[in-house]
């Protein structure tokens, strides 16, 4: 009987766990759950005889994969997979998948929570700004970007997008105006919503040159990854311009400096919570469980993210 382990430092809702359990047990597999763990050792111990693993942002490192002798498949219940060591997955014959789109609406809604919080001066009662009529730039037009655009239209915003991997036609068909360079996006938009993944190319790519191009009263909302921001250069530009805000769902490495230097102009959620809704937990958790079952039953590799 295949054993499936859910290992989540940030647990799914109990209803999502119940649904996942039903799917796994209906397929005559066994489910085990490791939640709120705090060390790699705990993960390694729980994974010892597992055939399949479901994680969120949990780090599946080379150490973890080398110790997991039975592991055949790992599914990241979510979109970004910078937490998985894909090279070791491939060399150890482990199939890696994600569940694209399943938590996107939750993240997009939080973008607007952060935007309004910033535009209304952290709810301190002073005169703020409306979103209507302002330009929002969607930096990377994937699943979250799509929902951000949809919601932005509801607010009456002008919506621009930049994504070299997505056709202009696709954006235009959603009422999003594509710009031809990333610089154009930052020059044009008061608000930038970041949706690029963290990788060698994007690391620290949101830098002084881009940030300083933004119009007066601008804000950057980051619900993607902290690694994409050049924090030293963000601090430099914010020191020179007192009109900029940085609102993030991922606490930066330099959060203490940012909070101390720019009170009221930066905000960080206490724990990454973009995808932390009942709905997103259910969607992503159920998708992950179904993908594992179909992989074992029929070899289905839809949403595989590592090479064979
Ligand atoms: C994702 O990449 O899917 C999001 O960043 C959500 O991550 P989480 O599952 O750790 O909340």
Short mmCIF file of C-alpha atoms and ligand atoms in Angstrom, two decimals:
data_model
loop_
_atom_site.label_atom_id
_atom_site.label_comp_id
_atom_site.label_asym_id
_atom_site.label_seq_id
_atom_site.Cartn_x
_atom_site.Cartn_y
_atom_site.Cartn_z
CA UNK A 1 0.00 0.00 0.00
CA UNK A 2 1.44 3.39 -1.05
CA UNK A 3 2.02 5.85 1.76
CA UNK A 4 1.41 9.56 1.14
CA UNK A 5 2.84 12.12 3.55
CA UNK A 6 1.54 15.68 3.85
CA UNK A 7 4.35 17.75 5.35
CA UNK A 8 3.36 21.34 6.00
CA UNK A 9 5.10 23.78 8.32
CA UNK A 10 2.08 25.99 7.60
CA UNK A 11 -0.83 23.54 7.82
CA UNK A 12 -3.80 23.21 5.51
CA UNK A 13 -7.27 23.77 6.97
CA UNK A 14 -8.78 20.70 8.63
CA UNK A 15 -11.46 20.50 5.92
CA UNK A 16 -8.75 20.29 3.26
CA UNK A 17 -7.02 17.50 5.20
CA UNK A 18 -10.34 15.59 5.41
CA UNK A 19 -10.89 15.88 1.65
CA UNK A 20 -7.32 14.85 0.86
CA UNK A 21 -7.65 11.87 3.18
CA UNK A 22 -10.81 10.74 1.44
CA UNK A 23 -9.17 10.87 -1.99
CA UNK A 24 -6.06 9.02 -0.82
CA UNK A 25 -7.99 6.34 1.10
CA UNK A 26 -10.49 5.82 -1.73
CA UNK A 27 -7.49 4.94 -3.87
CA UNK A 28 -6.42 2.44 -1.20
CA UNK A 29 -3.42 4.41 -0.12
CA UNK A 30 -2.48 5.52 3.36
CA UNK A 31 -2.19 9.15 4.47
CA UNK A 32 0.08 10.53 7.16
CA UNK A 33 0.28 14.16 8.21
CA UNK A 34 3.22 16.11 9.64
CA UNK A 35 2.20 19.67 10.54
CA UNK A 36 3.90 22.61 12.26
CA UNK A 37 7.26 20.85 12.22
CA UNK A 38 10.35 22.92 12.67
CA UNK A 39 13.36 20.89 11.58
CA UNK A 40 14.53 19.09 8.48
CA UNK A 41 15.21 16.09 10.69
CA UNK A 42 11.51 15.75 11.54
CA UNK A 43 10.65 15.81 7.85
CA UNK A 44 13.33 13.24 7.04
CA UNK A 45 12.10 10.91 9.81
CA UNK A 46 8.47 11.12 8.74
CA UNK A 47 9.35 10.59 5.10
CA UNK A 48 11.40 7.44 5.67
CA UNK A 49 8.96 4.98 4.09
CA UNK A 50 6.73 7.39 2.10
CA UNK A 51 6.03 6.86 -1.59
CA UNK A 52 4.54 10.31 -2.16
CA UNK A 53 4.88 13.73 -0.55
CA UNK A 54 2.62 16.79 -0.55
CA UNK A 55 4.22 20.06 0.56
CA UNK A 56 3.58 23.80 0.44
CA UNK A 57 6.61 26.10 0.76
CA UNK A 58 8.40 23.39 2.75
CA UNK A 59 12.00 22.91 1.67
CA UNK A 60 12.56 19.61 -0.08
CA UNK A 61 16.34 19.66 -0.15
CA UNK A 62 18.96 17.27 -1.43
CA UNK A 63 19.31 15.89 2.15
CA UNK A 64 15.59 15.21 2.37
CA UNK A 65 15.46 13.54 -1.03
CA UNK A 66 18.55 11.40 -0.41
CA UNK A 67 17.00 10.10 2.81
CA UNK A 68 13.60 9.38 1.24
CA UNK A 69 14.49 6.05 -0.32
CA UNK A 70 10.92 5.08 -1.31
CA UNK A 71 9.85 8.47 -2.64
CA UNK A 72 8.45 8.44 -6.17
CA UNK A 73 6.53 11.69 -6.40
CA UNK A 74 6.47 15.07 -4.66
CA UNK A 75 3.69 17.55 -5.30
CA UNK A 76 4.03 21.19 -4.32
CA UNK A 77 0.43 22.15 -3.48
CA UNK A 78 0.79 25.62 -4.94
CA UNK A 79 2.45 27.44 -7.79
CA UNK A 80 6.04 28.43 -6.98
CA UNK A 81 8.48 25.53 -6.67
CA UNK A 82 11.72 27.22 -5.71
CA UNK A 83 11.52 25.15 -2.50
CA UNK A 84 12.08 21.87 -4.37
CA UNK A 85 15.52 20.62 -5.38
CA UNK A 86 14.48 19.59 -8.87
CA UNK A 87 17.95 18.46 -9.92
CA UNK A 88 18.05 15.87 -7.14
CA UNK A 89 14.43 14.91 -7.82
CA UNK A 90 15.43 14.10 -11.38
CA UNK A 91 18.62 12.27 -10.51
CA UNK A 92 16.77 10.20 -7.88
CA UNK A 93 13.92 9.40 -10.28
CA UNK A 94 11.37 11.39 -8.27
CA UNK A 95 8.60 13.06 -10.26
CA UNK A 96 7.96 16.65 -9.12
CA UNK A 97 4.70 18.49 -9.80
CA UNK A 98 2.93 21.67 -8.78
CA UNK A 99 -0.77 22.56 -8.83
CA UNK A 100 -0.90 25.72 -10.96
CA UNK A 101 -3.85 28.05 -10.60
CA UNK A 102 -5.35 26.44 -7.52
CA UNK A 103 -4.49 29.17 -5.03
CA UNK A 104 -4.22 32.10 -7.45
CA UNK A 105 -7.44 33.90 -6.60
CA UNK A 106 -6.56 33.89 -2.90
CA UNK A 107 -3.21 35.53 -3.61
CA UNK A 108 -4.78 38.07 -5.98
CA UNK A 109 -7.36 39.08 -3.36
CA UNK A 110 -4.59 39.70 -0.85
CA UNK A 111 -2.88 42.00 -3.37
CA UNK A 112 -5.88 44.30 -3.08
CA UNK A 113 -5.97 43.98 0.71
CA UNK A 114 -2.39 45.26 0.74
CA UNK A 115 -3.06 47.93 -1.89
CA UNK A 116 -5.98 49.41 0.00
CA UNK A 117 -4.11 49.24 3.29
CA UNK A 118 -1.32 51.27 1.68
CA UNK A 119 -3.56 53.67 -0.24
CA UNK A 120 -5.52 54.43 2.96
CA UNK A 121 -2.38 55.15 5.00
CA UNK A 122 -2.42 51.94 7.02
CA UNK A 123 -5.98 52.74 8.13
CA UNK A 124 -4.71 55.58 10.33
CA UNK A 125 -7.61 57.88 9.47
CA UNK A 126 -5.65 60.45 7.47
CA UNK A 127 -6.53 61.40 3.88
CA UNK A 128 -5.63 58.58 1.52
CA UNK A 129 -6.09 57.73 -2.14
CA UNK A 130 -8.53 55.74 -4.22
CA UNK A 131 -7.51 52.98 -6.58
CA UNK A 132 -10.01 54.01 -9.25
CA UNK A 133 -8.35 55.60 -12.25
CA UNK A 134 -4.84 54.61 -11.14
CA UNK A 135 -2.58 52.39 -13.23
CA UNK A 136 -1.60 48.97 -11.96
CA UNK A 137 1.25 47.06 -13.58
CA UNK A 138 1.14 43.29 -13.41
CA UNK A 139 4.71 42.08 -13.50
CA UNK A 140 4.37 38.52 -14.90
CA UNK A 141 1.00 37.54 -16.24
CA UNK A 142 0.42 34.01 -14.97
CA UNK A 143 -2.55 32.71 -13.02
CA UNK A 144 -2.26 35.21 -10.16
CA UNK A 145 -1.65 38.05 -12.60
CA UNK A 146 -4.81 37.12 -14.46
CA UNK A 147 -6.93 37.39 -11.29
CA UNK A 148 -5.21 40.62 -10.26
CA UNK A 149 -6.22 42.08 -13.63
CA UNK A 150 -9.81 40.93 -13.24
CA UNK A 151 -10.14 42.44 -9.76
CA UNK A 152 -8.35 45.65 -10.83
CA UNK A 153 -10.95 46.18 -13.54
CA UNK A 154 -13.64 45.99 -10.86
CA UNK A 155 -11.88 48.83 -9.05
CA UNK A 156 -11.86 50.91 -12.26
CA UNK A 157 -8.07 50.79 -12.56
CA UNK A 158 -6.06 51.00 -15.78
CA UNK A 159 -4.41 47.61 -16.11
CA UNK A 160 -1.01 47.05 -17.73
CA UNK A 161 0.98 43.85 -17.98
CA UNK A 162 4.51 42.76 -18.75
CA UNK A 163 5.45 39.16 -19.41
CA UNK A 164 7.87 38.11 -22.13
CA UNK A 165 6.43 34.57 -22.01
CA UNK A 166 2.80 35.56 -22.57
CA UNK A 167 1.38 36.81 -25.87
CA UNK A 168 0.01 40.32 -26.23
CA UNK A 169 -3.18 38.77 -27.61
CA UNK A 170 -3.80 36.87 -24.41
CA UNK A 171 -3.41 39.95 -22.24
CA UNK A 172 -5.46 42.10 -24.61
CA UNK A 173 -8.26 39.56 -24.66
CA UNK A 174 -8.49 40.08 -20.87
CA UNK A 175 -8.49 43.87 -21.16
CA UNK A 176 -4.87 44.13 -20.01
CA UNK A 177 -2.63 46.46 -21.97
CA UNK A 178 0.73 44.83 -22.66
CA UNK A 179 3.82 47.04 -22.45
CA UNK A 180 6.90 46.25 -24.46
CA UNK A 181 9.51 46.49 -21.73
CA UNK A 182 9.70 46.04 -17.99
CA UNK A 183 10.92 49.65 -17.76
CA UNK A 184 7.72 50.84 -19.44
CA UNK A 185 5.68 49.03 -16.82
CA UNK A 186 7.47 50.71 -13.92
CA UNK A 187 7.43 54.12 -15.64
CA UNK A 188 3.71 53.90 -16.35
CA UNK A 189 2.18 52.48 -13.17
CA UNK A 190 1.57 53.92 -9.72
CA UNK A 191 1.10 50.38 -8.45
CA UNK A 192 3.17 47.33 -9.36
CA UNK A 193 2.05 43.85 -8.40
CA UNK A 194 4.89 41.31 -8.52
CA UNK A 195 4.27 37.78 -9.74
CA UNK A 196 7.65 36.63 -11.00
CA UNK A 197 9.14 33.41 -9.65
CA UNK A 198 12.37 33.32 -7.66
CA UNK A 199 15.23 31.90 -9.71
CA UNK A 200 18.78 32.75 -10.79
CA UNK A 201 17.52 35.20 -13.41
CA UNK A 202 14.98 37.05 -11.27
CA UNK A 203 16.96 37.22 -8.02
CA UNK A 204 17.31 40.87 -6.91
CA UNK A 205 15.93 41.94 -10.31
CA UNK A 206 13.57 44.51 -8.78
CA UNK A 207 16.32 47.03 -8.32
CA UNK A 208 17.11 50.72 -7.98
CA UNK A 209 16.83 51.36 -11.68
CA UNK A 210 13.27 50.01 -11.91
CA UNK A 211 11.98 51.30 -8.58
CA UNK A 212 13.24 54.82 -9.16
CA UNK A 213 11.32 55.02 -12.46
CA UNK A 214 7.95 54.74 -10.74
CA UNK A 215 5.63 57.78 -10.70
CA UNK A 216 5.05 59.86 -7.60
CA UNK A 217 3.02 58.17 -4.87
CA UNK A 218 3.92 54.70 -6.12
CA UNK A 219 3.67 51.41 -4.26
CA UNK A 220 5.09 47.97 -4.94
CA UNK A 221 3.09 44.99 -3.73
CA UNK A 222 5.00 41.76 -3.39
CA UNK A 223 3.00 38.55 -2.98
CA UNK A 224 5.62 36.56 -4.90
CA UNK A 225 9.02 35.96 -3.27
CA UNK A 226 11.40 38.10 -1.19
CA UNK A 227 14.43 37.00 -3.23
CA UNK A 228 13.31 38.99 -6.29
CA UNK A 229 13.81 42.32 -4.49
CA UNK A 230 17.19 44.00 -4.24
CA UNK A 231 16.58 45.08 -0.65
CA UNK A 232 19.66 47.33 -0.36
CA UNK A 233 18.61 49.24 -3.46
CA UNK A 234 14.98 49.40 -2.31
CA UNK A 235 16.21 51.01 0.92
CA UNK A 236 18.40 53.40 -1.08
CA UNK A 237 15.53 54.58 -3.31
CA UNK A 238 13.06 54.83 -0.43
CA UNK A 239 15.58 56.98 1.47
CA UNK A 240 15.73 59.37 -1.48
CA UNK A 241 11.98 59.41 -2.14
CA UNK A 242 9.48 59.76 0.67
CA UNK A 243 6.50 59.00 -1.57
CA UNK A 244 7.20 55.31 -2.15
CA UNK A 245 5.61 52.36 -0.34
CA UNK A 246 6.57 48.70 -0.19
CA UNK A 247 3.86 46.24 0.87
CA UNK A 248 4.78 42.61 1.07
CA UNK A 249 3.33 39.24 1.98
CA UNK A 250 6.85 37.96 2.55
CA UNK A 251 8.92 39.48 5.29
CA UNK A 252 12.15 40.83 3.77
CA UNK A 253 15.56 39.87 5.15
CA UNK A 254 16.01 43.56 6.04
CA UNK A 255 12.57 43.99 7.57
CA UNK A 256 13.92 45.60 10.76
CA UNK A 257 15.81 48.27 8.80
CA UNK A 258 12.85 48.91 6.51
CA UNK A 259 10.38 49.22 9.40
CA UNK A 260 12.69 51.47 11.37
CA UNK A 261 13.62 53.77 8.48
CA UNK A 262 10.24 54.00 6.78
CA UNK A 263 7.44 53.82 9.37
CA UNK A 264 4.02 53.85 7.71
CA UNK A 265 5.55 53.27 4.27
CA UNK A 266 6.26 49.58 4.54
CA UNK A 267 4.04 46.75 5.67
CA UNK A 268 4.73 43.02 5.95
CA UNK A 269 2.25 40.32 6.85
CA UNK A 270 3.43 38.39 9.91
CA UNK A 271 3.47 35.11 7.98
CA UNK A 272 3.10 34.54 4.24
CA UNK A 273 -0.65 34.28 3.91
CA UNK A 274 -1.56 34.92 0.26
CA UNK A 275 -2.68 31.34 -0.28
CA UNK A 276 -3.94 30.85 3.25
CA UNK A 277 -7.69 30.62 2.66
CA UNK A 278 -10.02 27.67 3.15
CA UNK A 279 -10.79 27.74 -0.55
CA UNK A 280 -7.17 27.77 -1.72
CA UNK A 281 -6.22 25.04 0.78
CA UNK A 282 -9.04 22.88 -0.52
CA UNK A 283 -8.29 23.57 -4.19
CA UNK A 284 -4.54 23.04 -3.99
CA UNK A 285 -4.73 20.13 -1.52
CA UNK A 286 -7.35 18.24 -3.51
CA UNK A 287 -5.46 18.84 -6.77
CA UNK A 288 -2.25 17.51 -5.21
CA UNK A 289 -3.99 14.38 -3.90
CA UNK A 290 -5.67 13.71 -7.24
CA UNK A 291 -2.41 14.18 -9.14
CA UNK A 292 -0.71 11.61 -6.88
CA UNK A 293 -3.53 9.11 -7.35
CA UNK A 294 -3.54 9.49 -11.13
CA UNK A 295 0.21 9.21 -11.26
CA UNK A 296 0.14 5.89 -9.39
CA UNK A 297 -2.96 4.59 -11.20
CA UNK A 298 -2.18 5.58 -14.77
CA UNK A 299 1.28 7.21 -14.86
CA UNK A 300 -0.31 10.61 -15.56
CA UNK A 301 2.43 13.25 -15.38
CA UNK A 302 0.33 16.38 -15.97
CA UNK A 303 1.95 19.36 -14.20
CA UNK A 304 5.31 17.63 -13.96
CA UNK A 305 7.96 20.33 -13.46
CA UNK A 306 11.22 18.39 -13.54
CA UNK A 307 12.86 16.76 -16.53
CA UNK A 308 12.67 13.02 -16.95
C1 LIG B 1 2.62 29.58 -4.11
O1 LIG B 1 3.71 29.62 -4.68
O2 LIG B 1 1.74 28.76 -4.43
C2 LIG B 1 2.30 30.59 -3.05
O3 LIG B 1 3.41 31.37 -2.77
C3 LIG B 1 1.70 30.00 -1.79
O4 LIG B 1 2.62 29.38 -0.96
P1 LIG B 1 2.16 28.60 0.38
O5 LIG B 1 1.50 27.35 -0.02
O6 LIG B 1 3.43 28.38 1.13
O7 LIG B 1 1.23 29.49 1.14
#
